[in-house]
């Protein structure tokens, strides 16, 4: 409907995000993570009227990129995206997309000041950088049930309430971080058949779809140390071996 052409991995990614209420993605650089968040958030708001999507990041500027660059770009280039959106605000103090059907997308930094927002769908961008305490105490309580007036009708009153969604997208980092533990829990729950999804991909996907060339990857590798390349492009978390005397989190504290 939008006319946006997607690669097969992006179609799979969006489908997987759509059918799960909790979703974790660990992906390397150059996979167009932020752009796909913009596409999916826009589609979600159009398909589900009165949705309230909150994009959370460690800083306001990082979260605002999805509205100011990605969704604004979709608005400029695709007429059917433009016809669904009433307004886009992307200034110093306000970042918001308002849809004609009552849906909206806003951004928030993972700080105490984010209190009071409400969301039917929370997207945590680069979640490894978000403070775990802020996430649990302030961000996750945003969730509420999307208003669905049709359920007031007798014919639909028996349908279960729609669950609020939560999605995390991050790059790989040290296994001592909270993101790694939650990712493992998500994978385990997915394998147990619970309503949780997981998706991961590395730089080879970007090369295959000509988002990056092998020469560009090699040039980046020359200026990065091996551990950084492992995290940023190979998408492999780093941790200590099982028989290590010193644990990685001890070294990070010092």
Coordinates of N, CA and C in Angstrom, one line a residue:
X1 N 0.8 -1.2 0.0 CA 0.0 0.0 0.0 C 0.9 1.3 0.0
X2 N 1.9 1.3 0.8 CA 2.8 2.4 0.8 C 3.6 2.5 -0.5
X3 N 3.9 1.4 -1.1 CA 4.7 1.4 -2.3 C 6.2 1.3 -1.9
X4 N 6.5 1.0 -0.7 CA 7.9 0.8 -0.2 C 8.4 -0.6 -0.6
X5 N 9.5 -0.6 -1.3 CA 10.1 -1.9 -1.7 C 11.1 -2.4 -0.5
X6 N 10.9 -3.6 -0.1 CA 11.7 -4.2 1.0 C 12.5 -5.4 0.5
X7 N 13.6 -5.6 1.1 CA 14.4 -6.8 0.9 C 13.7 -8.0 1.6
X8 N 14.0 -9.2 1.2 CA 13.4 -10.3 1.9 C 13.6 -10.4 3.4
X9 N 14.8 -10.0 3.8 CA 15.1 -10.1 5.3 C 14.2 -9.0 6.0
X10 N 14.0 -7.9 5.3 CA 13.1 -6.9 5.9 C 11.7 -7.3 6.0
X11 N 11.2 -8.0 5.0 CA 9.8 -8.5 5.0 C 9.7 -9.5 6.2
X12 N 10.6 -10.4 6.3 CA 10.6 -11.4 7.4 C 10.6 -10.7 8.8
X13 N 11.5 -9.7 8.9 CA 11.7 -8.9 10.1 C 10.4 -8.2 10.5
X14 N 9.7 -7.5 9.6 CA 8.5 -6.8 9.9 C 7.4 -7.8 10.2
X15 N 7.3 -8.9 9.5 CA 6.3 -9.9 9.8 C 6.5 -10.5 11.2
X16 N 7.7 -10.8 11.6 CA 8.0 -11.3 12.9 C 7.7 -10.3 14.0
X17 N 8.0 -9.0 13.8 CA 7.7 -8.0 14.8 C 6.2 -7.9 14.9
X18 N 5.4 -8.0 13.8 CA 4.0 -7.8 13.8 C 3.2 -8.9 14.6
X19 N 3.7 -10.1 14.6 CA 2.9 -11.2 15.3 C 3.3 -11.4 16.7
X20 N 4.3 -10.7 17.2 CA 4.7 -10.9 18.6 C 4.5 -9.6 19.4
X21 N 4.2 -9.8 20.7 CA 4.0 -8.7 21.6 C 5.3 -8.2 22.2
X22 N 6.3 -9.1 22.2 CA 7.6 -8.7 22.7 C 8.6 -9.2 21.7
X23 N 9.6 -8.3 21.4 CA 10.5 -8.6 20.3 C 11.9 -8.0 20.5
X24 N 12.9 -8.8 20.3 CA 14.3 -8.4 20.4 C 15.1 -8.6 19.1
X25 N 15.8 -7.5 18.7 CA 16.6 -7.6 17.5 C 18.0 -7.2 17.9
X26 N 19.0 -8.0 17.5 CA 20.4 -7.7 17.7 C 21.0 -7.7 16.3
X27 N 21.4 -6.5 15.8 CA 21.8 -6.4 14.4 C 23.0 -5.6 14.3
X28 N 23.8 -5.9 13.2 CA 25.1 -5.1 13.0 C 24.8 -3.8 12.4
X29 N 25.9 -3.0 12.2 CA 25.8 -1.8 11.5 C 25.3 -2.0 10.0
X30 N 24.8 -0.9 9.4 CA 24.5 -0.9 8.0 C 23.4 -1.8 7.6
X31 N 22.5 -2.2 8.5 CA 21.4 -3.0 8.2 C 20.1 -2.2 8.1
X32 N 20.2 -0.9 8.2 CA 19.0 0.0 8.1 C 18.0 -0.2 9.2
X33 N 18.6 -0.4 10.5 CA 17.7 -0.6 11.6 C 16.7 0.5 11.9
X34 N 17.3 1.7 11.9 CA 16.5 2.9 12.2 C 15.4 3.2 11.2
X35 N 15.8 3.0 9.9 CA 14.8 3.2 8.8 C 13.7 2.2 8.9
X36 N 14.0 0.9 9.2 CA 13.0 -0.1 9.3 C 12.0 0.1 10.5
X37 N 12.6 0.7 11.6 CA 11.8 1.1 12.7 C 10.7 2.1 12.3
X38 N 11.2 3.1 11.5 CA 10.3 4.1 11.0 C 9.2 3.5 10.1
X39 N 9.6 2.6 9.2 CA 8.6 2.0 8.3 C 7.6 1.2 9.2
X40 N 8.1 0.4 10.1 CA 7.1 -0.5 10.9 C 6.3 0.4 11.8
X41 N 6.8 1.4 12.4 CA 6.0 2.2 13.3 C 4.9 2.9 12.5
X42 N 5.2 3.4 11.3 CA 4.2 4.0 10.5 C 3.1 3.1 10.1
X43 N 3.5 1.9 9.7 CA 2.5 0.9 9.3 C 1.6 0.5 10.5
X44 N 2.2 0.4 11.6 CA 1.5 0.0 12.8 C 0.4 1.1 13.1
X45 N 0.8 2.3 13.0 CA -0.1 3.4 13.3 C -1.3 3.5 12.3
X46 N -1.0 3.2 11.1 CA -2.0 3.2 10.0 C -3.0 2.0 10.2
X47 N -2.5 0.8 10.5 CA -3.3 -0.4 10.6 C -4.1 -0.4 11.9
X48 N -3.6 0.2 12.9 CA -4.2 0.2 14.2 C -4.6 1.6 14.7
X49 N -5.7 2.1 14.4 CA -6.1 3.5 14.8 C -6.0 3.7 16.3
X50 N -5.7 4.9 16.7 CA -5.5 5.3 18.1 C -4.3 4.6 18.8
X51 N -3.4 4.2 17.9 CA -2.1 3.6 18.5 C -1.3 4.8 19.0
X52 N -0.5 4.5 20.1 CA 0.4 5.5 20.7 C 1.8 4.9 20.7
X53 N 2.6 5.2 19.8 CA 4.0 4.6 19.7 C 5.0 5.6 20.4
X54 N 5.8 5.1 21.3 CA 6.8 5.9 21.9 C 8.2 5.2 21.6
X55 N 9.0 6.0 20.9 CA 10.4 5.6 20.6 C 11.3 6.1 21.7
X56 N 12.0 5.2 22.4 CA 12.8 5.5 23.5 C 14.3 5.3 23.1
X57 N 15.2 6.2 23.5 CA 16.6 6.0 23.3 C 17.3 6.6 24.5
X58 N 18.6 6.4 24.6 CA 19.4 7.0 25.7 C 19.4 8.5 25.6
X59 N 19.3 9.1 24.4 CA 19.3 10.5 24.3 C 18.1 10.9 23.4
X60 N 17.6 12.1 23.6 CA 16.5 12.6 22.7 C 16.9 12.7 21.3
X61 N 18.1 13.1 21.0 CA 18.5 13.3 19.6 C 18.6 12.0 18.9
X62 N 19.0 11.0 19.5 CA 19.1 9.7 18.8 C 17.7 9.2 18.5
X63 N 16.8 9.2 19.4 CA 15.4 8.8 19.1 C 14.8 9.7 18.1
X64 N 15.1 11.0 18.1 CA 14.4 11.9 17.2 C 14.8 11.7 15.7
X65 N 16.0 11.0 15.5 CA 16.4 10.8 14.1 C 15.4 10.0 13.3
X66 N 14.7 9.1 14.0 CA 13.7 8.2 13.4 C 12.5 9.0 12.8
X67 N 12.1 10.1 13.5 CA 11.1 11.0 13.0 C 11.6 12.0 12.1
X68 N 12.7 12.7 12.5 CA 13.2 13.8 11.7 C 13.8 13.4 10.4
X69 N 14.4 12.2 10.3 CA 15.0 11.7 9.1 C 14.3 10.6 8.4
X70 N 14.0 9.5 9.2 CA 13.4 8.3 8.5 C 12.0 8.5 8.2
X71 N 11.1 8.9 9.1 CA 9.7 9.0 8.8 C 9.4 10.2 7.9
X72 N 10.2 11.3 8.1 CA 10.1 12.5 7.2 C 10.4 12.1 5.8
X73 N 11.5 11.2 5.6 CA 11.8 10.7 4.3 C 10.7 9.9 3.7
X74 N 10.1 9.1 4.5 CA 9.0 8.3 3.9 C 7.8 9.2 3.5
X75 N 7.6 10.2 4.3 CA 6.5 11.2 4.0 C 6.8 11.9 2.7
X76 N 8.0 12.3 2.5 CA 8.4 13.0 1.3 C 8.4 12.2 0.0
X77 N 8.6 10.9 0.1 CA 8.8 10.0 -1.0 C 7.7 9.1 -1.4
X78 N 6.7 8.9 -0.5 CA 5.6 8.0 -0.7 C 4.3 8.6 -0.5
X79 N 3.5 8.9 -1.6 CA 2.2 9.6 -1.4 C 1.3 9.0 -0.5
X80 N 1.2 7.6 -0.4 CA 0.3 7.0 0.5 C 0.7 7.1 2.0
X81 N 2.0 7.3 2.2 CA 2.4 7.6 3.6 C 1.9 9.0 3.9
X82 N 2.1 9.9 3.0 CA 1.8 11.3 3.2 C 0.3 11.5 3.4
X83 N -0.6 10.8 2.8 CA -2.0 10.9 2.9 C -2.5 10.4 4.3
X84 N -1.7 9.6 5.0 CA -2.1 9.1 6.3 C -1.7 10.0 7.4
X85 N -0.7 10.8 7.2 CA -0.1 11.7 8.2 C -0.7 13.1 8.2
X86 N -1.2 13.5 9.4 CA -1.7 14.9 9.5 C -0.6 15.9 9.7
X87 N 0.4 15.5 10.5 CA 1.5 16.5 10.7 C 2.7 15.8 11.2
X88 N 3.9 16.4 11.0 CA 5.1 15.9 11.5 C 5.8 17.1 12.2
X89 N 6.2 16.9 13.4 CA 6.9 18.0 14.1 C 8.3 17.4 14.6
X90 N 9.3 18.1 14.2 CA 10.7 17.7 14.6 C 11.5 18.9 14.8
X91 N 11.4 19.4 16.0 CA 12.1 20.6 16.4 C 12.9 20.3 17.7
X92 N 13.4 21.4 18.3 CA 14.3 21.2 19.5 C 13.5 20.6 20.7
X93 N 12.2 20.9 20.8 CA 11.5 20.5 22.0 C 10.4 19.5 21.7
X94 N 10.1 19.3 20.4 CA 8.9 18.5 20.1 C 9.2 17.6 18.9
X95 N 9.0 16.3 19.1 CA 9.2 15.3 18.0 C 8.0 14.4 18.0
X96 N 7.2 14.6 17.0 CA 5.9 13.9 17.0 C 5.3 13.7 15.6
X97 N 4.7 12.6 15.3 CA 4.0 12.3 14.1 C 2.5 12.0 14.4
X98 N 1.6 12.8 13.9 CA 0.2 12.7 14.1 C -0.5 12.1 12.9
X99 N -1.3 11.1 13.0 CA -2.0 10.5 11.9 C -3.5 10.9 11.9
X100 N -4.1 10.8 10.8 CA -5.5 11.2 10.6 C -6.4 10.3 11.4
X101 N -6.0 9.1 11.7 CA -6.9 8.1 12.3 C -6.7 8.1 13.9
X102 N -6.0 9.1 14.4 CA -5.9 9.2 15.9 C -4.6 8.6 16.4
X103 N -3.8 7.9 15.6 CA -2.5 7.4 16.1 C -1.5 8.5 16.1
X104 N -0.4 8.2 16.9 CA 0.7 9.1 16.9 C 2.0 8.4 17.3
X105 N 3.1 9.0 16.9 CA 4.4 8.6 17.3 C 5.2 9.7 18.0
X106 N 5.7 9.5 19.1 CA 6.5 10.5 19.9 C 7.8 9.8 20.3
X107 N 8.8 10.6 20.7 CA 10.0 10.1 21.2 C 10.3 10.5 22.6
X108 N 11.1 9.8 23.3 CA 11.4 10.1 24.7 C 12.8 9.6 25.0
X109 N 13.5 10.4 25.8 CA 14.9 10.0 26.3 C 14.7 9.1 27.5
X110 N 15.5 8.2 27.8 CA 15.4 7.3 29.0 C 15.9 8.1 30.2
X111 N 15.0 9.0 30.7 CA 15.3 9.8 31.8 C 14.1 9.9 32.7
X112 N 14.3 10.4 33.9 CA 13.2 10.6 34.9 C 12.1 11.5 34.3
X113 N 12.5 12.4 33.5 CA 11.6 13.4 32.9 C 10.6 12.7 31.9
X114 N 10.8 11.5 31.6 CA 9.9 10.8 30.6 C 8.6 10.3 31.3
X115 N 8.5 10.4 32.6 CA 7.3 10.0 33.3 C 6.1 10.6 32.7
X116 N 5.0 9.9 32.8 CA 3.7 10.4 32.4 C 3.3 10.1 30.9
X117 N 4.2 9.6 30.1 CA 3.8 9.2 28.8 C 3.0 7.9 28.8
X118 N 2.2 7.7 27.7 CA 1.5 6.4 27.6 C 1.8 5.8 26.2
X119 N 1.8 4.5 26.1 CA 2.1 3.9 24.9 C 1.4 2.5 24.7
X120 N 0.9 2.3 23.5 CA 0.4 1.0 23.1 C 1.5 0.2 22.5
X121 N 2.6 0.9 22.2 CA 3.8 0.2 21.5 C 5.0 1.0 21.9
X122 N 5.9 0.3 22.6 CA 7.2 0.9 23.0 C 8.3 0.4 22.1
X123 N 9.1 1.2 21.5 CA 10.3 0.8 20.7 C 11.5 1.4 21.4
X124 N 12.4 0.5 21.9 CA 13.6 0.9 22.5 C 14.8 0.8 21.6
X125 N 15.2 2.0 21.1 CA 16.3 2.1 20.1 C 17.7 2.0 20.8
X126 N 18.6 1.1 20.3 CA 19.9 0.9 20.9 C 19.7 0.7 22.4
X127 N 19.0 -0.4 22.7 CA 18.6 -0.6 24.1 C 19.7 -0.9 25.0
X128 N 20.8 -1.3 24.5 CA 22.0 -1.6 25.4 C 22.5 -0.3 26.1
X129 N 22.2 0.8 25.5 CA 22.6 2.1 26.1 C 21.6 2.7 27.1
X130 N 20.4 2.1 27.2 CA 19.4 2.6 28.1 C 19.6 2.0 29.5
X131 N 19.4 2.9 30.5 CA 19.6 2.4 31.9 C 18.5 1.5 32.2
X132 N 18.9 0.3 32.8 CA 17.9 -0.7 33.1 C 16.9 -0.3 34.2
X133 N 17.3 0.5 35.2 CA 16.4 0.9 36.2 C 15.4 1.9 35.6
X134 N 15.8 2.8 34.7 CA 14.8 3.7 34.1 C 13.9 2.9 33.2
X135 N 14.4 1.9 32.5 CA 13.5 1.1 31.6 C 12.4 0.4 32.5
X136 N 12.8 -0.2 33.6 CA 11.8 -1.0 34.4 C 10.9 -0.1 35.1
X137 N 11.4 1.0 35.7 CA 10.6 1.9 36.6 C 9.8 2.9 35.9
X138 N 10.3 3.4 34.7 CA 9.6 4.5 34.1 C 9.1 4.2 32.7
X139 N 9.9 3.5 31.8 CA 9.5 3.2 30.5 C 8.4 2.2 30.3
X140 N 8.7 1.0 30.9 CA 7.7 -0.1 30.8 C 6.3 0.2 31.3
X141 N 6.2 1.0 32.4 CA 4.9 1.4 32.9 C 4.1 2.3 31.9
X142 N 4.7 2.8 30.8 CA 4.0 3.5 29.8 C 2.8 2.7 29.2
X143 N 2.9 1.4 29.2 CA 2.0 0.6 28.5 C 0.5 0.7 28.9
X144 N -0.4 0.8 27.9 CA -1.8 0.7 28.2 C -2.5 0.1 27.0
X145 N -3.8 -0.3 27.2 CA -4.5 -1.0 26.1 C -5.0 0.0 25.1
X146 N -4.8 -0.3 23.8 CA -5.2 0.6 22.8 C -6.8 0.7 22.8
X147 N -7.3 2.0 22.7 CA -8.8 2.1 22.6 C -9.3 1.5 21.4
X148 N -10.3 0.6 21.6 CA -11.0 -0.1 20.4 C -12.5 0.0 20.6
X149 N -13.1 1.1 20.1 CA -14.5 1.3 20.2 C -15.4 0.2 19.7
X150 N -14.9 -0.5 18.7 CA -15.8 -1.6 18.2 C -16.0 -2.7 19.2
X151 N -15.2 -2.8 20.2 CA -15.4 -3.9 21.2 C -16.5 -3.5 22.2
X152 N -17.1 -2.3 22.1 CA -18.3 -2.0 22.9 C -19.5 -2.6 22.2
X153 N -19.4 -3.0 21.0 CA -20.5 -3.7 20.3 C -20.6 -5.1 20.8
X154 N -21.8 -5.6 20.9 CA -22.1 -6.9 21.5 C -21.4 -8.0 20.7
X155 N -21.4 -7.8 19.3 CA -20.8 -8.9 18.5 C -19.3 -9.1 18.7
X156 N -18.6 -8.1 19.3 CA -17.2 -8.2 19.4 C -16.7 -8.1 20.9
X157 N -17.7 -8.1 21.8 CA -17.3 -7.9 23.2 C -16.6 -9.1 23.8
X158 N -16.7 -10.3 23.1 CA -16.0 -11.5 23.6 C -14.5 -11.5 23.3
X159 N -14.1 -10.7 22.4 CA -12.7 -10.7 22.0 C -11.7 -10.3 23.1
X160 N -10.6 -10.9 23.2 CA -9.6 -10.6 24.3 C -9.0 -9.2 24.1
X161 N -8.6 -8.6 25.2 CA -7.9 -7.3 25.1 C -6.6 -7.4 24.3
X162 N -6.3 -6.3 23.6 CA -5.1 -6.3 22.8 C -3.9 -5.9 23.7
X163 N -2.8 -6.7 23.7 CA -1.7 -6.4 24.5 C -0.8 -5.3 24.0
X164 N -0.3 -4.5 24.9 CA 0.7 -3.5 24.4 C 2.0 -4.2 24.0
X165 N 2.6 -3.6 23.0 CA 3.8 -4.2 22.4 C 5.1 -3.5 22.9
X166 N 6.2 -4.3 23.0 CA 7.5 -3.8 23.4 C 8.5 -4.4 22.5
X167 N 9.3 -3.5 21.8 CA 10.4 -4.0 20.9 C 11.7 -3.4 21.2
X168 N 12.7 -4.2 21.2 CA 14.1 -3.7 21.5 C 15.0 -4.0 20.3
X169 N 15.7 -2.9 19.9 CA 16.6 -3.1 18.8 C 18.0 -2.6 19.3
X170 N 19.0 -3.4 19.1 CA 20.3 -3.0 19.6 C 21.4 -3.6 18.7
X171 N 22.6 -3.1 18.9 CA 23.8 -3.8 18.4 C 24.4 -4.7 19.5
X172 N 25.3 -5.6 19.1 CA 25.9 -6.4 20.1 C 26.9 -5.7 20.9
X173 N 27.0 -6.1 22.2 CA 28.0 -5.5 23.1 C 28.5 -6.5 24.1
X174 N 29.0 -6.1 25.2 CA 29.5 -7.0 26.2 C 28.4 -7.8 26.9
X175 N 28.7 -9.1 27.1 CA 27.7 -10.0 27.7 C 27.4 -9.6 29.2
X176 N 28.2 -8.7 29.8 CA 28.0 -8.3 31.2 C 26.8 -7.4 31.3
X177 N 26.4 -6.8 30.1 CA 25.3 -5.8 30.1 C 23.9 -6.5 30.3
X178 N 22.9 -5.7 30.8 CA 21.6 -6.3 31.1 C 20.9 -6.7 29.8
X179 N 21.3 -6.1 28.6 CA 20.6 -6.4 27.4 C 20.8 -7.9 27.0
X180 N 22.0 -8.4 27.3 CA 22.4 -9.8 26.9 C 21.5 -10.8 27.7
X181 N 21.4 -10.6 29.0 CA 20.5 -11.5 29.7 C 19.1 -11.5 29.2
X182 N 18.6 -10.3 28.9 CA 17.2 -10.2 28.5 C 17.0 -10.8 27.1
X183 N 18.1 -10.7 26.3 CA 18.0 -11.3 24.9 C 18.0 -12.8 25.0
X184 N 18.8 -13.4 25.9 CA 18.8 -14.8 26.1 C 17.4 -15.3 26.6
X185 N 16.8 -14.5 27.5 CA 15.5 -14.9 28.0 C 14.5 -14.8 26.9
X186 N 14.6 -13.8 26.0 CA 13.7 -13.7 24.9 C 13.8 -14.9 23.9
X187 N 15.1 -15.3 23.7 CA 15.3 -16.5 22.8 C 14.7 -17.8 23.4
X188 N 14.9 -17.9 24.7 CA 14.4 -19.1 25.4 C 12.9 -19.1 25.4
X189 N 12.3 -18.0 25.6 CA 10.8 -17.9 25.6 C 10.2 -18.1 24.2
X190 N 10.9 -17.6 23.2 CA 10.5 -17.9 21.8 C 10.5 -19.4 21.5
X191 N 11.6 -20.1 21.9 CA 11.7 -21.5 21.7 C 10.7 -22.3 22.4
X192 N 10.2 -21.7 23.6 CA 9.2 -22.4 24.4 C 7.8 -22.1 23.8
X193 N 7.7 -21.3 22.7 CA 6.4 -21.1 22.1 C 5.6 -19.9 22.7
X194 N 6.3 -19.1 23.5 CA 5.6 -17.9 24.1 C 5.6 -16.8 23.1
X195 N 4.8 -15.7 23.4 CA 4.6 -14.6 22.4 C 5.8 -13.7 22.4
X196 N 6.9 -14.2 22.1 CA 8.2 -13.4 22.1 C 8.9 -13.8 20.8
X197 N 9.6 -12.8 20.2 CA 10.3 -13.0 19.0 C 11.7 -12.5 19.1
X198 N 12.6 -13.0 18.2 CA 14.0 -12.7 18.2 C 14.5 -12.7 16.7
X199 N 15.3 -11.7 16.4 CA 15.9 -11.6 15.1 C 17.3 -11.1 15.1
X200 N 18.2 -11.6 14.4 CA 19.6 -11.2 14.4 C 20.2 -11.3 13.0
X201 N 21.1 -10.4 12.6 CA 21.8 -10.4 11.3 C 23.1 -9.7 11.4
X202 N 24.0 -10.0 10.5 CA 25.3 -9.4 10.5 C 25.6 -8.7 9.2
X203 N 26.9 -8.2 9.0 CA 27.2 -7.4 7.9 C 27.1 -8.1 6.5
X204 N 27.1 -9.4 6.5 CA 26.9 -10.2 5.2 C 25.6 -9.9 4.6
X205 N 24.6 -9.6 5.4 CA 23.3 -9.3 4.8 C 23.4 -7.9 4.1
X206 N 24.1 -7.0 4.6 CA 24.3 -5.7 4.0 C 25.0 -5.8 2.7
X207 N 26.0 -6.7 2.7 CA 26.8 -6.9 1.4 C 25.9 -7.6 0.4
X208 N 25.2 -8.6 0.8 CA 24.3 -9.3 -0.1 C 23.3 -8.4 -0.9
X209 N 22.7 -7.5 -0.1 CA 21.7 -6.6 -0.7 C 22.3 -5.2 -1.2
X210 N 23.7 -5.2 -1.3 CA 24.4 -4.0 -1.8 C 24.1 -2.7 -1.0
X211 N 23.8 -2.9 0.3 CA 23.8 -1.7 1.2 C 25.2 -1.2 1.5
X212 N 26.1 -2.2 1.6 CA 27.5 -1.9 1.8 C 28.3 -2.8 0.8
X213 N 29.5 -2.3 0.4 CA 30.4 -3.1 -0.5 C 31.4 -3.8 0.4
X214 N 32.0 -4.9 -0.1 CA 33.1 -5.6 0.7 C 34.3 -4.6 0.9
X215 N 34.5 -3.7 -0.1 CA 35.6 -2.8 0.1 C 35.4 -1.8 1.2
X216 N 34.1 -1.4 1.4 CA 33.8 -0.4 2.5 C 33.9 -1.1 3.8
X217 N 33.5 -2.4 3.9 CA 33.7 -3.1 5.1 C 35.1 -3.3 5.5
X218 N 36.0 -3.6 4.5 CA 37.4 -3.8 4.8 C 38.1 -2.5 5.2
X219 N 37.6 -1.4 4.6 CA 38.2 -0.1 5.0 C 37.8 0.3 6.4
X220 N 36.6 0.0 6.8 CA 36.2 0.2 8.2 C 37.0 -0.7 9.1
X221 N 37.2 -1.9 8.7 CA 38.0 -2.8 9.6 C 39.4 -2.4 9.8
X222 N 40.0 -1.7 8.9 CA 41.4 -1.2 9.0 C 41.5 -0.2 10.2
X223 N 40.4 0.5 10.4 CA 40.5 1.6 11.4 C 39.9 1.1 12.8
X224 N 39.4 -0.1 12.8 CA 38.8 -0.6 14.1 C 39.7 -1.7 14.6
X225 N 39.7 -1.8 16.0 CA 40.4 -3.0 16.6 C 39.5 -4.2 16.4
X226 N 40.0 -5.4 16.6 CA 39.3 -6.6 16.4 C 38.0 -6.8 17.2
X227 N 38.1 -6.3 18.5 CA 36.9 -6.5 19.3 C 35.8 -5.6 18.8
X228 N 36.1 -4.4 18.4 CA 35.1 -3.4 17.9 C 34.5 -4.0 16.6
X229 N 35.3 -4.6 15.8 CA 34.7 -5.1 14.5 C 33.8 -6.3 14.8
X230 N 34.2 -7.1 15.8 CA 33.4 -8.2 16.2 C 32.0 -7.8 16.7
X231 N 32.0 -6.7 17.5 CA 30.7 -6.2 18.0 C 29.9 -5.5 16.9
X232 N 30.5 -4.6 16.1 CA 29.8 -3.7 15.2 C 29.4 -4.4 13.9
X233 N 30.2 -5.3 13.4 CA 29.9 -5.9 12.1 C 29.6 -7.4 12.2
X234 N 30.4 -8.2 13.0 CA 30.1 -9.6 13.1 C 28.9 -9.9 14.0
X235 N 28.5 -8.9 14.8 CA 27.3 -9.0 15.6 C 27.5 -10.1 16.7
X236 N 28.7 -10.2 17.2 CA 29.0 -11.3 18.2 C 29.3 -10.6 19.6
X237 N 28.5 -10.9 20.6 CA 28.7 -10.3 21.9 C 30.0 -10.8 22.5
X238 N 30.6 -10.0 23.3 CA 32.0 -10.3 23.9 C 31.8 -10.6 25.3
X239 N 32.4 -11.7 25.8 CA 32.4 -12.0 27.2 C 33.6 -12.9 27.5
X240 N 33.8 -13.1 28.8 CA 35.0 -13.9 29.2 C 34.7 -15.4 29.0
X241 N 35.7 -16.2 29.0 CA 35.5 -17.7 28.9 C 35.1 -18.2 30.2
X242 N 34.6 -19.4 30.3 CA 34.1 -20.0 31.5 C 35.1 -20.2 32.6
X243 N 36.4 -20.3 32.3 CA 37.4 -20.5 33.4 C 38.2 -19.2 33.7
X244 N 37.6 -18.1 33.3 CA 38.3 -16.8 33.5 C 38.4 -16.5 35.0
X245 N 39.5 -16.0 35.5 CA 39.7 -15.6 36.9 C 39.0 -14.3 37.2
X246 N 39.2 -13.3 36.2 CA 38.6 -12.0 36.3 C 37.4 -12.0 35.4
X247 N 36.3 -11.5 35.9 CA 35.1 -11.3 35.1 C 35.1 -10.0 34.3
X248 N 34.5 -9.9 33.2 CA 34.5 -8.8 32.3 C 33.9 -7.6 33.0
X249 N 32.8 -7.8 33.8 CA 32.2 -6.6 34.4 C 33.1 -6.0 35.5
X250 N 34.0 -6.8 36.1 CA 35.0 -6.3 37.0 C 35.9 -5.3 36.3
X251 N 36.4 -5.7 35.1 CA 37.3 -4.8 34.4 C 36.7 -3.6 33.9
X252 N 35.4 -3.7 33.5 CA 34.7 -2.5 33.0 C 34.5 -1.4 34.1
X253 N 34.3 -1.9 35.4 CA 34.1 -1.0 36.5 C 35.4 -0.2 36.7
X254 N 36.6 -0.7 36.3 CA 37.8 0.0 36.5 C 38.5 0.5 35.2

